[in-house]
PDB file of N, CA and C in Angstrom:
ATOM      1  N   UNK A   1      -6.085 -40.848  -0.272  1.00 82.00           N
ATOM      2  CA  UNK A   1      -7.422 -40.298  -0.298  1.00 82.00           C
ATOM      3  C   UNK A   1      -7.818 -39.810   1.095  1.00 82.00           C
ATOM      4  N   UNK A   2      -7.433 -40.537   2.114  1.00 85.00           N
ATOM      5  CA  UNK A   2      -7.773 -40.139   3.486  1.00 85.00           C
ATOM      6  C   UNK A   2      -7.170 -38.787   3.827  1.00 85.00           C
ATOM      7  N   UNK A   3      -5.901 -38.587   3.486  1.00 81.00           N
ATOM      8  CA  UNK A   3      -5.242 -37.310   3.759  1.00 81.00           C
ATOM      9  C   UNK A   3      -5.927 -36.197   2.979  1.00 81.00           C
ATOM     10  N   UNK A   4      -6.275 -36.446   1.725  1.00 83.00           N
ATOM     11  CA  UNK A   4      -6.967 -35.446   0.924  1.00 83.00           C
ATOM     12  C   UNK A   4      -8.288 -35.063   1.582  1.00 83.00           C
ATOM     13  N   UNK A   5      -9.052 -36.037   2.034  1.00 83.00           N
ATOM     14  CA  UNK A   5     -10.338 -35.771   2.686  1.00 83.00           C
ATOM     15  C   UNK A   5     -10.153 -34.954   3.965  1.00 83.00           C
ATOM     16  N   UNK A   6      -9.137 -35.290   4.747  1.00 82.00           N
ATOM     17  CA  UNK A   6      -8.879 -34.541   5.984  1.00 82.00           C
ATOM     18  C   UNK A   6      -8.450 -33.108   5.670  1.00 82.00           C
ATOM     19  N   UNK A   7      -7.604 -32.950   4.677  1.00 80.00           N
ATOM     20  CA  UNK A   7      -7.144 -31.610   4.313  1.00 80.00           C
ATOM     21  C   UNK A   7      -8.294 -30.758   3.773  1.00 80.00           C
ATOM     22  N   UNK A   8      -9.220 -31.370   3.072  1.00 80.00           N
ATOM     23  CA  UNK A   8     -10.336 -30.639   2.477  1.00 80.00           C
ATOM     24  C   UNK A   8     -11.256 -30.042   3.539  1.00 80.00           C
ATOM     25  N   UNK A   9     -11.229 -30.557   4.744  1.00 83.00           N
ATOM     26  CA  UNK A   9     -12.077 -30.021   5.815  1.00 83.00           C
ATOM     27  C   UNK A   9     -11.409 -28.880   6.572  1.00 83.00           C
ATOM     28  N   UNK A  10     -10.142 -28.597   6.271  1.00 83.00           N
ATOM     29  CA  UNK A  10      -9.408 -27.551   6.979  1.00 83.00           C
ATOM     30  C   UNK A  10      -9.893 -26.166   6.558  1.00 83.00           C
ATOM     31  N   UNK A  11      -9.930 -25.255   7.520  1.00 80.00           N
ATOM     32  CA  UNK A  11     -10.240 -23.853   7.250  1.00 80.00           C
ATOM     33  C   UNK A  11      -9.313 -22.998   8.100  1.00 80.00           C
ATOM     34  N   UNK A  12      -9.272 -21.715   7.800  1.00 83.00           N
ATOM     35  CA  UNK A  12      -8.493 -20.786   8.613  1.00 83.00           C
ATOM     36  C   UNK A  12      -9.429 -20.034   9.547  1.00 83.00           C
ATOM     37  N   UNK A  13      -8.861 -19.269  10.445  1.00 85.00           N
ATOM     38  CA  UNK A  13      -9.682 -18.471  11.367  1.00 85.00           C
ATOM     39  C   UNK A  13     -10.532 -17.445  10.635  1.00 85.00           C
ATOM     40  N   UNK A  14     -10.076 -17.030   9.469  1.00 89.00           N
ATOM     41  CA  UNK A  14     -10.819 -16.030   8.704  1.00 89.00           C
ATOM     42  C   UNK A  14     -11.790 -16.658   7.711  1.00 89.00           C
ATOM     43  N   UNK A  15     -11.900 -17.985   7.702  1.00 83.00           N
ATOM     44  CA  UNK A  15     -12.875 -18.661   6.865  1.00 83.00           C
ATOM     45  C   UNK A  15     -12.372 -19.158   5.522  1.00 83.00           C
ATOM     46  N   UNK A  16     -11.070 -19.001   5.252  1.00 82.00           N
ATOM     47  CA  UNK A  16     -10.544 -19.526   3.992  1.00 82.00           C
ATOM     48  C   UNK A  16     -10.577 -21.044   4.012  1.00 82.00           C
ATOM     49  N   UNK A  17     -10.840 -21.635   2.859  1.00 79.00           N
ATOM     50  CA  UNK A  17     -10.889 -23.097   2.752  1.00 79.00           C
ATOM     51  C   UNK A  17      -9.747 -23.578   1.887  1.00 79.00           C
ATOM     52  N   UNK A  18      -9.393 -24.830   2.066  1.00 76.00           N
ATOM     53  CA  UNK A  18      -8.286 -25.437   1.353  1.00 76.00           C
ATOM     54  C   UNK A  18      -8.810 -26.238   0.173  1.00 76.00           C
ATOM     55  N   UNK A  19      -8.149 -26.121  -0.967  1.00 78.00           N
ATOM     56  CA  UNK A  19      -8.466 -26.911  -2.147  1.00 78.00           C
ATOM     57  C   UNK A  19      -7.384 -27.977  -2.283  1.00 78.00           C
ATOM     58  N   UNK A  20      -7.785 -29.222  -2.421  1.00 81.00           N
ATOM     59  CA  UNK A  20      -6.808 -30.304  -2.525  1.00 81.00           C
ATOM     60  C   UNK A  20      -6.980 -31.056  -3.840  1.00 81.00           C
ATOM     61  N   UNK A  21      -5.880 -31.583  -4.328  1.00 82.00           N
ATOM     62  CA  UNK A  21      -5.873 -32.375  -5.557  1.00 82.00           C
ATOM     63  C   UNK A  21      -4.869 -33.506  -5.391  1.00 82.00           C
ATOM     64  N   UNK A  22      -5.226 -34.680  -5.859  1.00 81.00           N
ATOM     65  CA  UNK A  22      -4.294 -35.801  -5.857  1.00 81.00           C
ATOM     66  C   UNK A  22      -3.706 -35.915  -7.254  1.00 81.00           C
ATOM     67  N   UNK A  23      -2.381 -35.951  -7.333  1.00 80.00           N
ATOM     68  CA  UNK A  23      -1.707 -36.132  -8.610  1.00 80.00           C
ATOM     69  C   UNK A  23      -1.372 -37.611  -8.767  1.00 80.00           C
ATOM     70  N   UNK A  24      -1.858 -38.204  -9.817  1.00 86.00           N
ATOM     71  CA  UNK A  24      -1.616 -39.624 -10.050  1.00 86.00           C
ATOM     72  C   UNK A  24      -0.481 -39.870 -11.039  1.00 86.00           C
ATOM     73  N   UNK A  25       0.100 -38.795 -11.554  1.00 85.00           N
ATOM     74  CA  UNK A  25       1.195 -38.938 -12.512  1.00 85.00           C
ATOM     75  C   UNK A  25       2.431 -39.504 -11.838  1.00 85.00           C
ATOM     76  N   UNK A  26       3.208 -40.235 -12.599  1.00 85.00           N
ATOM     77  CA  UNK A  26       4.497 -40.705 -12.134  1.00 85.00           C
ATOM     78  C   UNK A  26       5.558 -39.822 -12.781  1.00 85.00           C
ATOM     79  N   UNK A  27       6.396 -39.242 -11.953  1.00 79.00           N
ATOM     80  CA  UNK A  27       7.413 -38.336 -12.469  1.00 79.00           C
ATOM     81  C   UNK A  27       8.781 -38.995 -12.405  1.00 79.00           C
ATOM     82  N   UNK A  28       9.561 -38.759 -13.432  1.00 84.00           N
ATOM     83  CA  UNK A  28      10.907 -39.320 -13.512  1.00 84.00           C
ATOM     84  C   UNK A  28      11.802 -38.649 -12.469  1.00 84.00           C
ATOM     85  N   UNK A  29      12.558 -39.431 -11.734  1.00 85.00           N
ATOM     86  CA  UNK A  29      13.478 -38.876 -10.751  1.00 85.00           C
ATOM     87  C   UNK A  29      14.857 -38.712 -11.374  1.00 85.00           C
ATOM     88  N   UNK A  30      15.666 -37.900 -10.755  1.00 84.00           N
ATOM     89  CA  UNK A  30      17.036 -37.729 -11.198  1.00 84.00           C
ATOM     90  C   UNK A  30      17.212 -36.823 -12.400  1.00 84.00           C
ATOM     91  N   UNK A  31      16.174 -36.113 -12.793  1.00 81.00           N
ATOM     92  CA  UNK A  31      16.296 -35.217 -13.945  1.00 81.00           C
ATOM     93  C   UNK A  31      16.993 -33.925 -13.526  1.00 81.00           C
ATOM     94  N   UNK A  32      17.738 -33.354 -14.420  1.00 81.00           N
ATOM     95  CA  UNK A  32      18.409 -32.086 -14.170  1.00 81.00           C
ATOM     96  C   UNK A  32      17.557 -30.934 -14.671  1.00 81.00           C
ATOM     97  N   UNK A  33      17.648 -29.810 -13.994  1.00 77.00           N
ATOM     98  CA  UNK A  33      16.912 -28.629 -14.422  1.00 77.00           C
ATOM     99  C   UNK A  33      17.668 -27.936 -15.548  1.00 77.00           C
ATOM    100  N   UNK A  34      16.987 -27.018 -16.215  1.00 80.00           N
ATOM    101  CA  UNK A  34      17.627 -26.258 -17.295  1.00 80.00           C
ATOM    102  C   UNK A  34      18.824 -25.503 -16.738  1.00 80.00           C
ATOM    103  N   UNK A  35      19.787 -25.245 -17.588  1.00 77.00           N
ATOM    104  CA  UNK A  35      21.046 -24.625 -17.175  1.00 77.00           C
ATOM    105  C   UNK A  35      20.821 -23.313 -16.424  1.00 77.00           C
ATOM    106  N   UNK A  36      19.917 -22.464 -16.925  1.00 79.00           N
ATOM    107  CA  UNK A  36      19.725 -21.152 -16.301  1.00 79.00           C
ATOM    108  C   UNK A  36      18.605 -21.121 -15.263  1.00 79.00           C
ATOM    109  N   UNK A  37      18.024 -22.266 -14.926  1.00 77.00           N
ATOM    110  CA  UNK A  37      16.906 -22.300 -13.990  1.00 77.00           C
ATOM    111  C   UNK A  37      17.270 -21.707 -12.632  1.00 77.00           C
ATOM    112  N   UNK A  38      18.357 -22.161 -12.051  1.00 74.00           N
ATOM    113  CA  UNK A  38      18.732 -21.707 -10.713  1.00 74.00           C
ATOM    114  C   UNK A  38      19.072 -20.225 -10.680  1.00 74.00           C
ATOM    115  N   UNK A  39      19.527 -19.679 -11.783  1.00 79.00           N
ATOM    116  CA  UNK A  39      19.844 -18.253 -11.799  1.00 79.00           C
ATOM    117  C   UNK A  39      18.596 -17.400 -12.026  1.00 79.00           C
ATOM    118  N   UNK A  40      17.500 -17.997 -12.523  1.00 82.00           N
ATOM    119  CA  UNK A  40      16.272 -17.251 -12.797  1.00 82.00           C
ATOM    120  C   UNK A  40      15.164 -17.479 -11.779  1.00 82.00           C
ATOM    121  N   UNK A  41      15.288 -18.515 -10.951  1.00 84.00           N
ATOM    122  CA  UNK A  41      14.233 -18.837  -9.995  1.00 84.00           C
ATOM    123  C   UNK A  41      14.840 -19.026  -8.614  1.00 84.00           C
ATOM    124  N   UNK A  42      14.356 -18.233  -7.664  1.00 85.00           N
ATOM    125  CA  UNK A  42      14.784 -18.376  -6.277  1.00 85.00           C
ATOM    126  C   UNK A  42      13.841 -19.379  -5.603  1.00 85.00           C
ATOM    127  N   UNK A  43      14.396 -20.346  -4.898  1.00 85.00           N
ATOM    128  CA  UNK A  43      13.598 -21.336  -4.182  1.00 85.00           C
ATOM    129  C   UNK A  43      13.603 -20.969  -2.700  1.00 85.00           C
ATOM    130  N   UNK A  44      12.418 -20.711  -2.153  1.00 88.00           N
ATOM    131  CA  UNK A  44      12.275 -20.369  -0.741  1.00 88.00           C
ATOM    132  C   UNK A  44      11.672 -21.585  -0.048  1.00 88.00           C
ATOM    133  N   UNK A  45      12.414 -22.174   0.889  1.00 89.00           N
ATOM    134  CA  UNK A  45      11.922 -23.367   1.587  1.00 89.00           C
ATOM    135  C   UNK A  45      11.117 -22.965   2.813  1.00 89.00           C
ATOM    136  N   UNK A  46      10.153 -23.785   3.153  1.00 86.00           N
ATOM    137  CA  UNK A  46       9.297 -23.574   4.310  1.00 86.00           C
ATOM    138  C   UNK A  46      10.074 -23.861   5.590  1.00 86.00           C
ATOM    139  N   UNK A  47       9.844 -23.097   6.634  1.00 87.00           N
ATOM    140  CA  UNK A  47      10.552 -23.316   7.897  1.00 87.00           C
ATOM    141  C   UNK A  47      10.087 -24.587   8.603  1.00 87.00           C
ATOM    142  N   UNK A  48       8.804 -24.916   8.486  1.00 82.00           N
ATOM    143  CA  UNK A  48       8.258 -26.058   9.219  1.00 82.00           C
ATOM    144  C   UNK A  48       8.634 -27.392   8.578  1.00 82.00           C
ATOM    145  N   UNK A  49       8.480 -27.520   7.276  1.00 81.00           N
ATOM    146  CA  UNK A  49       8.824 -28.761   6.559  1.00 81.00           C
ATOM    147  C   UNK A  49       9.646 -28.423   5.315  1.00 81.00           C
ATOM    148  N   UNK A  50      10.889 -27.997   5.499  1.00 81.00           N
ATOM    149  CA  UNK A  50      11.680 -27.553   4.348  1.00 81.00           C
ATOM    150  C   UNK A  50      11.942 -28.635   3.315  1.00 81.00           C
ATOM    151  N   UNK A  51      11.940 -29.902   3.718  1.00 81.00           N
ATOM    152  CA  UNK A  51      12.198 -30.975   2.758  1.00 81.00           C
ATOM    153  C   UNK A  51      10.990 -31.242   1.868  1.00 81.00           C
ATOM    154  N   UNK A  52       9.797 -30.749   2.250  1.00 80.00           N
ATOM    155  CA  UNK A  52       8.593 -31.002   1.463  1.00 80.00           C
ATOM    156  C   UNK A  52       7.994 -29.741   0.860  1.00 80.00           C
ATOM    157  N   UNK A  53       8.058 -28.633   1.585  1.00 82.00           N
ATOM    158  CA  UNK A  53       7.369 -27.429   1.145  1.00 82.00           C
ATOM    159  C   UNK A  53       8.343 -26.359   0.692  1.00 82.00           C
ATOM    160  N   UNK A  54       8.114 -25.838  -0.484  1.00 83.00           N
ATOM    161  CA  UNK A  54       8.946 -24.763  -1.008  1.00 83.00           C
ATOM    162  C   UNK A  54       8.107 -23.904  -1.954  1.00 83.00           C
ATOM    163  N   UNK A  55       8.586 -22.715  -2.204  1.00 84.00           N
ATOM    164  CA  UNK A  55       7.912 -21.803  -3.114  1.00 84.00           C
ATOM    165  C   UNK A  55       8.915 -21.297  -4.139  1.00 84.00           C
ATOM    166  N   UNK A  56       8.671 -21.542  -5.424  1.00 82.00           N
ATOM    167  CA  UNK A  56       9.556 -20.969  -6.445  1.00 82.00           C
ATOM    168  C   UNK A  56       9.185 -19.505  -6.663  1.00 82.00           C
ATOM    169  N   UNK A  57      10.174 -18.632  -6.689  1.00 84.00           N
ATOM    170  CA  UNK A  57       9.963 -17.204  -6.892  1.00 84.00           C
ATOM    171  C   UNK A  57      10.716 -16.783  -8.152  1.00 84.00           C
ATOM    172  N   UNK A  58      10.049 -16.828  -9.310  1.00 79.00           N
ATOM    173  CA  UNK A  58      10.722 -16.448 -10.554  1.00 79.00           C
ATOM    174  C   UNK A  58      11.142 -14.984 -10.525  1.00 79.00           C
ATOM    175  N   UNK A  59      12.297 -14.705 -11.089  1.00 74.00           N
ATOM    176  CA  UNK A  59      12.792 -13.340 -11.209  1.00 74.00           C
ATOM    177  C   UNK A  59      12.190 -12.758 -12.489  1.00 74.00           C
ATOM    178  N   UNK A  60      11.572 -11.595 -12.379  1.00 70.00           N
ATOM    179  CA  UNK A  60      11.015 -10.949 -13.556  1.00 70.00           C
ATOM    180  C   UNK A  60      12.134 -10.365 -14.390  1.00 70.00           C
ATOM    181  N   UNK A  61      12.080 -10.635 -15.664  1.00 66.00           N
ATOM    182  CA  UNK A  61      13.090 -10.106 -16.569  1.00 66.00           C
ATOM    183  C   UNK A  61      12.538  -8.904 -17.312  1.00 66.00           C
ATOM    184  N   UNK A  62      13.215  -7.786 -17.195  1.00 66.00           N
ATOM    185  CA  UNK A  62      12.802  -6.565 -17.876  1.00 66.00           C
ATOM    186  C   UNK A  62      13.481  -6.521 -19.235  1.00 66.00           C
ATOM    187  N   UNK A  63      12.670  -6.331 -20.257  1.00 66.00           N
ATOM    188  CA  UNK A  63      13.210  -6.306 -21.628  1.00 66.00           C
ATOM    189  C   UNK A  63      13.264  -4.876 -22.124  1.00 66.00           C
TER     190      UNK A  63
END
């Protein structure tokens, strides 16, 4: 809760504010992704904290 409160006070130089949410769900570890997941979604890791921050970039499929 303390980290959430501190993060909620953050702003950018241009005035953008941060929205924070605490997830209380427990997620199962060790699960495998779908077979075609890695071929359809590119994972871009953050330079500053690559072990924590990443962005999934889904590939658009043209039909």
